[in-house]
Amino acid sequence: MCEVGEIVRSGPPAAPAGDAAEVELPDLTLRPHLLGAGFSDDELRRLVRTGRLTPVRRGAYVQGDLPDDLLARHTLQIAAAMRELAGDAVVSHISAAVLHGLRIWGVPLGRVHVTRRRAGGGRRGALVHVHVAALDPAEITMIAGLPVTSPARTVADLARMVPFEQAVVVADSALFYQRPDRVELGDLVDVLEAVPRRPGTRAARRVIEFSNGLSESVGESRSRVAIAAAGLPIPVLQWEVRASATGRFIGRVDVGWPELRTVGEFDGLVKYGRTLRPGQDIAEVLVEEKLREDALRDEDLAVVRWIWSDLANFAPTASRLRSRFRRI
C-alpha cells in the first residue's frame, strides 16, 4: 500500500498573478482522498494515534504535528474550513487579517470567520463563525485561490466588533507606511460610510480616527493607546532626532515630545533582532543602543523606556513620563 505522503492532496491552486497577496496555504490530506487511495478508517485512526496524521478538523489532516505558531495553525484551519463551506463563503474578520499578514494582538483564533452575502443564516459554531452581510465585489480579493475580504473591509469589520486596542493594532498594520499594499485612510472611511448604520460603526470610526501608519509594531500601537488613555500629550511618532549643534542624525525614536524634551521607547526584544546586520550579534546592537541613548541625553532629552509587561498597567510609566517632561 502506498504511503500517506504519496497521496495527491486537494490543496487550492497556486495564487494566480495579480492576487492581492502571495500566500501559500498548507497542504492538507482529506479523508475521501485517503479512502480512495485504499486506506481504511481503522488505518486512519492508527495513523492519528501514532502521530503520522494530525486532525485539523473532522476529515482533514496534516502530516506530522500541527505547527506551534498560532497564525500557522489558523491558516490550516482556514484551508480546512473553506473546503466544507458553500461557495459563497468569503474569508473575513480575523481570519482575513491572518491571510493578509496584518499584525494581530489579543483576538481569539479559535474559530474561522467567513462572511456570506445573505440576508440571514449567520451562525457561530465551535470551529466556524459565519457572518451575514452585504459585500461589494470590490471588497473581495483572492489569496491563494480563496475569496477574502479586502484589507480595508477586513479592518472595518474587526473595528466594529473587537475592543479598541485590538482594533487599533490591526488598523495601524493595514495603514503601515512601509507595507507594499498599504491601505489609505480614505479607503477605511469609505468602507464605513458605505453602510453607516451597521452595528459597531461608531466604535469603528473612533478606531480609524486614532489609527496611524507610523506605528511599526504591536507594542508601538499598544503604547499609543496607553499614552492616550493616560491623558498624556499626543506624541510625535518616529521622531528623527538630530544634534542641535551640527545637525548630525542621532536616531529615530518611537515617540517623542520635542517641546517637552522627552522621548519614549518601547523595548520589544524583536525590535533588536530586526536591526541585526549579517555577522552581528545582539550584544553589539545593545552597545550601539546604549551609545544612541547617551547621545539623546546629551541633547538634553529625557529617555523613558517601557516593556511588554508595562503596557498592562501603564500608570507607573505615565508617571515617569510626566516627571521628565520639561519646558524649554
Tab-separated table of C-alpha atoms in Angstrom:
chain	number	residue	atom	x	y	z
A	1	MET	CA	0.000	0.000	0.000
A	2	CYS	CA	1.222	3.498	-0.735
A	3	GLU	CA	2.488	5.858	1.965
A	4	VAL	CA	0.397	8.786	3.169
A	5	GLY	CA	2.895	11.204	1.659
A	6	GLU	CA	2.257	9.771	-1.784
A	7	ILE	CA	-1.410	10.778	-1.743
A	8	VAL	CA	-2.283	13.614	-4.093
A	9	ARG	CA	-3.536	16.424	-1.876
A	10	SER	CA	-6.504	18.610	-2.579
A	11	GLY	CA	-4.875	21.934	-1.816
A	12	PRO	CA	-6.109	25.092	-3.550
A	13	PRO	CA	-4.461	26.140	-6.788
A	14	ALA	CA	-1.394	28.327	-6.599
A	15	ALA	CA	-2.170	32.017	-6.356
A	16	PRO	CA	-2.569	33.396	-9.890
A	17	ALA	CA	-0.757	36.521	-10.997
A	18	GLY	CA	-2.454	39.614	-9.723
A	19	ASP	CA	-3.578	38.186	-6.382
A	20	ALA	CA	-3.546	40.681	-3.552
A	21	ALA	CA	-1.005	38.698	-1.564
A	22	GLU	CA	1.287	35.782	-2.246
A	23	VAL	CA	0.246	33.293	0.399
A	24	GLU	CA	0.893	29.586	0.153
A	25	LEU	CA	-1.757	27.659	2.019
A	26	PRO	CA	-0.590	24.481	3.759
A	27	ASP	CA	-1.072	21.049	2.280
A	28	LEU	CA	-3.988	19.141	3.726
A	29	THR	CA	-4.823	15.480	3.300
A	30	LEU	CA	-8.559	14.816	3.166
A	31	ARG	CA	-10.317	11.640	4.252
A	32	PRO	CA	-12.019	10.968	0.867
A	33	HIS	CA	-8.631	11.017	-0.876
A	34	LEU	CA	-7.126	8.670	1.690
A	35	LEU	CA	-10.068	6.282	1.409
A	36	GLY	CA	-9.856	6.463	-2.362
A	37	ALA	CA	-6.190	5.539	-2.167
A	38	GLY	CA	-7.015	2.362	-0.261
A	39	PHE	CA	-6.675	3.364	3.394
A	40	SER	CA	-9.387	2.139	5.752
A	41	ASP	CA	-10.868	4.128	8.624
A	42	ASP	CA	-9.080	1.800	11.053
A	43	GLU	CA	-5.782	2.636	9.382
A	44	LEU	CA	-6.532	6.348	9.524
A	45	ARG	CA	-7.236	6.093	13.248
A	46	ARG	CA	-3.947	4.248	13.720
A	47	LEU	CA	-2.063	6.907	11.745
A	48	VAL	CA	-3.580	9.565	14.010
A	49	ARG	CA	-2.684	7.613	17.166
A	50	THR	CA	0.931	7.227	16.050
A	51	GLY	CA	1.238	10.889	15.083
A	52	ARG	CA	1.659	10.304	11.342
A	53	LEU	CA	-1.511	12.322	10.775
A	54	THR	CA	-2.954	15.081	12.956
A	55	PRO	CA	-6.572	16.204	12.510
A	56	VAL	CA	-7.085	19.867	11.697
A	57	ARG	CA	-10.829	19.351	11.770
A	58	ARG	CA	-13.053	16.371	11.037
A	59	GLY	CA	-11.929	14.706	7.810
A	60	ALA	CA	-8.926	16.984	7.215
A	61	TYR	CA	-5.411	16.095	8.316
A	62	VAL	CA	-1.888	17.421	8.203
A	63	GLN	CA	1.069	15.083	8.161
A	64	GLY	CA	3.029	15.138	11.409
A	65	ASP	CA	2.344	17.640	14.170
A	66	LEU	CA	0.425	20.862	13.993
A	67	PRO	CA	2.700	23.919	13.844
A	68	ASP	CA	3.450	25.631	17.146
A	69	ASP	CA	2.776	29.064	15.653
A	70	LEU	CA	-0.848	30.057	16.242
A	71	LEU	CA	-1.084	32.010	12.983
A	72	ALA	CA	0.159	29.000	11.012
A	73	ARG	CA	-2.387	26.826	12.789
A	74	HIS	CA	-5.166	29.237	11.954
A	75	THR	CA	-4.133	29.202	8.304
A	76	LEU	CA	-4.546	25.421	8.375
A	77	GLN	CA	-7.987	25.828	9.920
A	78	ILE	CA	-8.978	28.301	7.203
A	79	ALA	CA	-7.857	25.933	4.449
A	80	ALA	CA	-9.787	23.042	6.006
A	81	ALA	CA	-12.966	25.019	6.701
A	82	MET	CA	-13.210	26.522	3.223
A	83	ARG	CA	-13.304	23.033	1.704
A	84	GLU	CA	-16.563	22.308	3.524
A	85	LEU	CA	-18.340	25.658	3.250
A	86	ALA	CA	-20.665	26.707	0.465
A	87	GLY	CA	-19.137	28.534	-2.481
A	88	ASP	CA	-20.440	31.945	-1.420
A	89	ALA	CA	-18.333	31.980	1.776
A	90	VAL	CA	-15.658	34.684	1.897
A	91	VAL	CA	-12.849	34.552	4.466
A	92	SER	CA	-13.319	37.608	6.691
A	93	HIS	CA	-12.648	39.319	10.022
A	94	ILE	CA	-9.666	37.943	11.978
A	95	SER	CA	-9.182	35.059	9.511
A	96	ALA	CA	-8.830	37.550	6.654
A	97	ALA	CA	-6.383	39.572	8.763
A	98	VAL	CA	-4.235	36.437	9.162
A	99	LEU	CA	-4.186	35.807	5.401
A	100	HIS	CA	-3.372	39.463	4.694
A	101	GLY	CA	-0.455	39.274	7.114
A	102	LEU	CA	-1.778	42.064	9.339
A	103	ARG	CA	-0.489	42.431	12.885
A	104	ILE	CA	-2.781	40.833	15.437
A	105	TRP	CA	-2.936	41.053	19.196
A	106	GLY	CA	-5.480	39.792	21.692
A	107	VAL	CA	-8.068	38.475	19.210
A	108	PRO	CA	-9.016	34.784	19.604
A	109	LEU	CA	-8.091	32.470	16.757
A	110	GLY	CA	-10.206	29.502	17.786
A	111	ARG	CA	-12.794	29.960	15.031
A	112	VAL	CA	-12.511	30.557	11.304
A	113	HIS	CA	-14.531	33.641	10.304
A	114	VAL	CA	-16.331	33.882	6.972
A	115	THR	CA	-18.979	36.204	5.565
A	116	ARG	CA	-21.836	35.250	3.273
A	117	ARG	CA	-23.766	37.743	1.176
A	118	ARG	CA	-27.155	36.703	2.506
A	119	ALA	CA	-29.970	38.277	4.496
A	120	GLY	CA	-29.863	35.582	7.180
A	121	GLY	CA	-28.289	32.310	8.195
A	122	GLY	CA	-25.431	33.533	10.321
A	123	ARG	CA	-24.159	31.147	12.963
A	124	ARG	CA	-21.339	30.786	15.430
A	125	GLY	CA	-20.184	27.210	15.828
A	126	ALA	CA	-17.278	25.688	17.682
A	127	LEU	CA	-14.976	25.922	14.665
A	128	VAL	CA	-16.552	28.419	12.247
A	129	HIS	CA	-18.285	31.774	12.719
A	130	VAL	CA	-20.483	32.562	9.714
A	131	HIS	CA	-21.359	36.259	9.402
A	132	VAL	CA	-24.026	37.514	7.019
A	133	ALA	CA	-23.654	40.952	5.469
A	134	ALA	CA	-23.646	42.810	2.184
A	135	LEU	CA	-20.323	42.561	0.366
A	136	ASP	CA	-19.435	44.741	-2.586
A	137	PRO	CA	-17.421	42.822	-5.227
A	138	ALA	CA	-14.706	45.475	-4.812
A	139	GLU	CA	-14.397	44.380	-1.169
A	140	ILE	CA	-13.333	40.861	-2.131
A	141	THR	CA	-9.868	39.848	-3.234
A	142	MET	CA	-8.273	36.470	-3.951
A	143	ILE	CA	-5.468	34.976	-1.878
A	144	ALA	CA	-4.107	31.568	-2.859
A	145	GLY	CA	-7.326	30.799	-4.680
A	146	LEU	CA	-9.598	31.749	-1.773
A	147	PRO	CA	-12.009	34.701	-1.700
A	148	VAL	CA	-11.006	37.038	1.140
A	149	THR	CA	-12.344	40.402	2.243
A	150	SER	CA	-10.093	43.275	1.163
A	151	PRO	CA	-7.715	44.778	3.747
A	152	ALA	CA	-9.940	47.854	4.156
A	153	ARG	CA	-13.099	45.787	4.647
A	154	THR	CA	-11.234	43.449	6.995
A	155	VAL	CA	-10.116	46.342	9.205
A	156	ALA	CA	-13.617	47.841	9.212
A	157	ASP	CA	-15.235	44.519	10.143
A	158	LEU	CA	-12.825	43.977	13.025
A	159	ALA	CA	-13.076	47.568	14.230
A	160	ARG	CA	-16.832	47.106	14.536
A	161	MET	CA	-16.602	44.028	16.762
A	162	VAL	CA	-13.323	43.803	18.729
A	163	PRO	CA	-12.138	46.079	21.573
A	164	PHE	CA	-10.485	49.392	20.741
A	165	GLU	CA	-6.879	48.417	21.495
A	166	GLN	CA	-7.017	45.201	19.456
A	167	ALA	CA	-8.669	47.023	16.560
A	168	VAL	CA	-6.032	49.774	16.567
A	169	VAL	CA	-3.262	47.168	16.253
A	170	VAL	CA	-4.856	45.771	13.089
A	171	ALA	CA	-5.696	49.173	11.614
A	172	ASP	CA	-2.184	50.537	12.233
A	173	SER	CA	-0.783	47.498	10.455
A	174	ALA	CA	-3.003	47.983	7.403
A	175	LEU	CA	-2.021	51.662	7.236
A	176	PHE	CA	1.687	50.999	7.870
A	177	TYR	CA	3.767	53.281	5.653
A	178	GLN	CA	6.224	50.556	4.606
A	179	ARG	CA	3.568	47.996	3.692
A	180	PRO	CA	3.563	47.416	-0.103
A	181	ASP	CA	-0.232	47.063	-0.219
A	182	ARG	CA	-0.920	49.661	2.461
A	183	VAL	CA	-4.476	50.836	2.902
A	184	GLU	CA	-5.253	54.536	2.595
A	185	LEU	CA	-7.173	56.177	5.403
A	186	GLY	CA	-9.807	57.310	2.926
A	187	ASP	CA	-10.448	53.691	1.936
A	188	LEU	CA	-11.295	52.805	5.532
A	189	VAL	CA	-13.618	55.776	5.822
A	190	ASP	CA	-15.343	54.846	2.557
A	191	VAL	CA	-15.981	51.270	3.732
A	192	LEU	CA	-17.544	52.510	6.959
A	193	GLU	CA	-19.661	55.185	5.310
A	194	ALA	CA	-20.993	52.737	2.728
A	195	VAL	CA	-23.196	51.232	5.466
A	196	PRO	CA	-23.231	53.880	8.209
A	197	ARG	CA	-25.954	52.217	10.309
A	198	ARG	CA	-24.222	48.858	10.657
A	199	PRO	CA	-23.798	47.921	14.354
A	200	GLY	CA	-20.425	48.924	15.728
A	201	THR	CA	-19.771	51.669	13.181
A	202	ARG	CA	-19.447	54.390	15.818
A	203	ALA	CA	-16.732	52.397	17.604
A	204	ALA	CA	-15.042	51.687	14.276
A	205	ARG	CA	-14.919	55.411	13.428
A	206	ARG	CA	-13.099	56.031	16.698
A	207	VAL	CA	-10.567	53.324	15.845
A	208	ILE	CA	-9.903	54.745	12.387
A	209	GLU	CA	-9.628	58.320	13.628
A	210	PHE	CA	-6.980	57.157	16.103
A	211	SER	CA	-5.034	54.807	13.824
A	212	ASN	CA	-1.706	55.826	12.339
A	213	GLY	CA	0.506	54.209	9.725
A	214	LEU	CA	3.709	55.187	11.548
A	215	SER	CA	3.441	52.566	14.278
A	216	GLU	CA	5.947	49.843	13.446
A	217	SER	CA	4.868	47.052	15.790
A	218	VAL	CA	2.122	45.717	18.020
A	219	GLY	CA	3.974	47.191	21.001
A	220	GLU	CA	4.099	50.663	19.458
A	221	SER	CA	0.384	50.588	18.623
A	222	ARG	CA	-0.498	49.483	22.134
A	223	SER	CA	1.830	52.143	23.532
A	224	ARG	CA	-0.060	54.873	21.661
A	225	VAL	CA	-3.331	53.586	23.093
A	226	ALA	CA	-1.840	53.544	26.602
A	227	ILE	CA	-0.406	57.059	26.210
A	228	ALA	CA	-3.787	58.396	25.095
A	229	ALA	CA	-5.661	56.581	27.871
A	230	ALA	CA	-3.280	58.101	30.429
A	231	GLY	CA	-4.154	61.597	29.197
A	232	LEU	CA	-0.608	62.390	28.097
A	233	PRO	CA	0.034	64.868	25.250
A	234	ILE	CA	-0.086	63.420	21.747
A	235	PRO	CA	3.492	62.447	20.820
A	236	VAL	CA	5.367	62.751	17.539
A	237	LEU	CA	5.780	59.279	16.055
A	238	GLN	CA	9.121	58.109	14.637
A	239	TRP	CA	10.747	61.418	15.602
A	240	GLU	CA	14.124	61.870	13.918
A	241	VAL	CA	16.457	63.479	16.442
A	242	ARG	CA	19.449	65.499	15.214
A	243	ALA	CA	22.279	67.137	17.105
A	244	SER	CA	21.394	70.765	17.781
A	245	ALA	CA	24.928	71.999	17.051
A	246	THR	CA	25.781	70.084	13.860
A	247	GLY	CA	22.522	68.655	12.537
A	248	ARG	CA	24.021	65.156	12.704
A	249	PHE	CA	21.390	62.420	12.718
A	250	ILE	CA	21.346	60.735	16.125
A	251	GLY	CA	18.451	58.368	15.836
A	252	ARG	CA	14.772	57.818	15.264
A	253	VAL	CA	12.722	57.267	18.412
A	254	ASP	CA	9.363	55.525	18.738
A	255	VAL	CA	7.606	58.536	20.248
A	256	GLY	CA	8.797	61.972	21.229
A	257	TRP	CA	7.623	65.201	22.779
A	258	PRO	CA	10.079	67.742	21.292
A	259	GLU	CA	8.727	70.714	23.240
A	260	LEU	CA	8.867	68.728	26.479
A	261	ARG	CA	12.381	67.400	25.730
A	262	THR	CA	11.346	63.781	26.261
A	263	VAL	CA	11.428	60.629	24.155
A	264	GLY	CA	9.736	57.296	24.758
A	265	GLU	CA	10.867	53.886	23.563
A	266	PHE	CA	9.008	50.600	23.637
A	267	ASP	CA	11.527	47.818	24.204
A	268	GLY	CA	10.357	44.660	22.499
A	269	LEU	CA	13.178	42.131	22.080
A	270	VAL	CA	12.150	41.501	18.475
A	271	LYS	CA	12.985	45.139	17.759
A	272	TYR	CA	16.689	44.487	18.310
A	273	GLY	CA	16.609	41.300	16.264
A	274	ARG	CA	15.343	43.318	13.276
A	275	THR	CA	18.378	45.593	13.415
A	276	LEU	CA	20.989	42.833	13.280
A	277	ARG	CA	23.361	43.088	10.345
A	278	PRO	CA	24.902	39.934	8.827
A	279	GLY	CA	27.507	38.606	11.263
A	280	GLN	CA	26.403	40.941	14.067
A	281	ASP	CA	25.259	39.636	17.447
A	282	ILE	CA	22.726	41.057	19.852
A	283	ALA	CA	25.420	42.338	22.232
A	284	GLU	CA	26.742	44.721	19.568
A	285	VAL	CA	23.249	46.021	18.932
A	286	LEU	CA	22.701	46.666	22.634
A	287	VAL	CA	26.015	48.561	22.861
A	288	GLU	CA	25.001	50.689	19.866
A	289	GLU	CA	21.636	51.333	21.502
A	290	LYS	CA	23.405	52.467	24.710
A	291	LEU	CA	25.568	54.901	22.728
A	292	ARG	CA	22.488	56.178	20.918
A	293	GLU	CA	20.718	56.773	24.219
A	294	ASP	CA	23.761	58.618	25.586
A	295	ALA	CA	23.671	60.877	22.517
A	296	LEU	CA	19.986	61.579	23.077
A	297	ARG	CA	20.665	62.555	26.684
A	298	ASP	CA	23.493	64.818	25.504
A	299	GLU	CA	20.802	66.731	23.598
A	300	ASP	CA	19.059	67.374	26.919
A	301	LEU	CA	16.419	64.759	26.152
A	302	ALA	CA	14.973	62.557	28.872
A	303	VAL	CA	14.618	58.931	27.741
A	304	VAL	CA	11.840	56.769	29.168
A	305	ARG	CA	11.615	53.093	28.244
A	306	TRP	CA	8.929	50.506	28.836
A	307	ILE	CA	8.406	46.818	28.064
A	308	TRP	CA	5.504	44.457	27.336
A	309	SER	CA	4.518	43.993	30.968
A	310	ASP	CA	4.278	47.781	31.459
A	311	LEU	CA	1.524	48.003	28.861
A	312	ALA	CA	-0.864	46.019	31.074
A	313	ASN	CA	-0.583	48.723	33.762
A	314	PHE	CA	0.759	51.876	32.162
A	315	ALA	CA	0.112	54.225	35.106
A	316	PRO	CA	3.662	53.968	36.568
A	317	THR	CA	5.193	54.572	33.133
A	318	ALA	CA	2.880	57.534	32.561
A	319	SER	CA	4.037	58.963	35.884
A	320	ARG	CA	7.681	58.558	34.859
A	321	LEU	CA	6.969	60.373	31.612
A	322	ARG	CA	5.207	63.235	33.357
A	323	SER	CA	8.068	63.603	35.818
A	324	ARG	CA	10.541	64.010	32.949
A	325	PHE	CA	8.507	66.404	30.803
A	326	ARG	CA	10.121	69.818	30.869
A	327	ARG	CA	9.508	73.055	29.026
A	328	ILE	CA	12.266	74.794	27.115
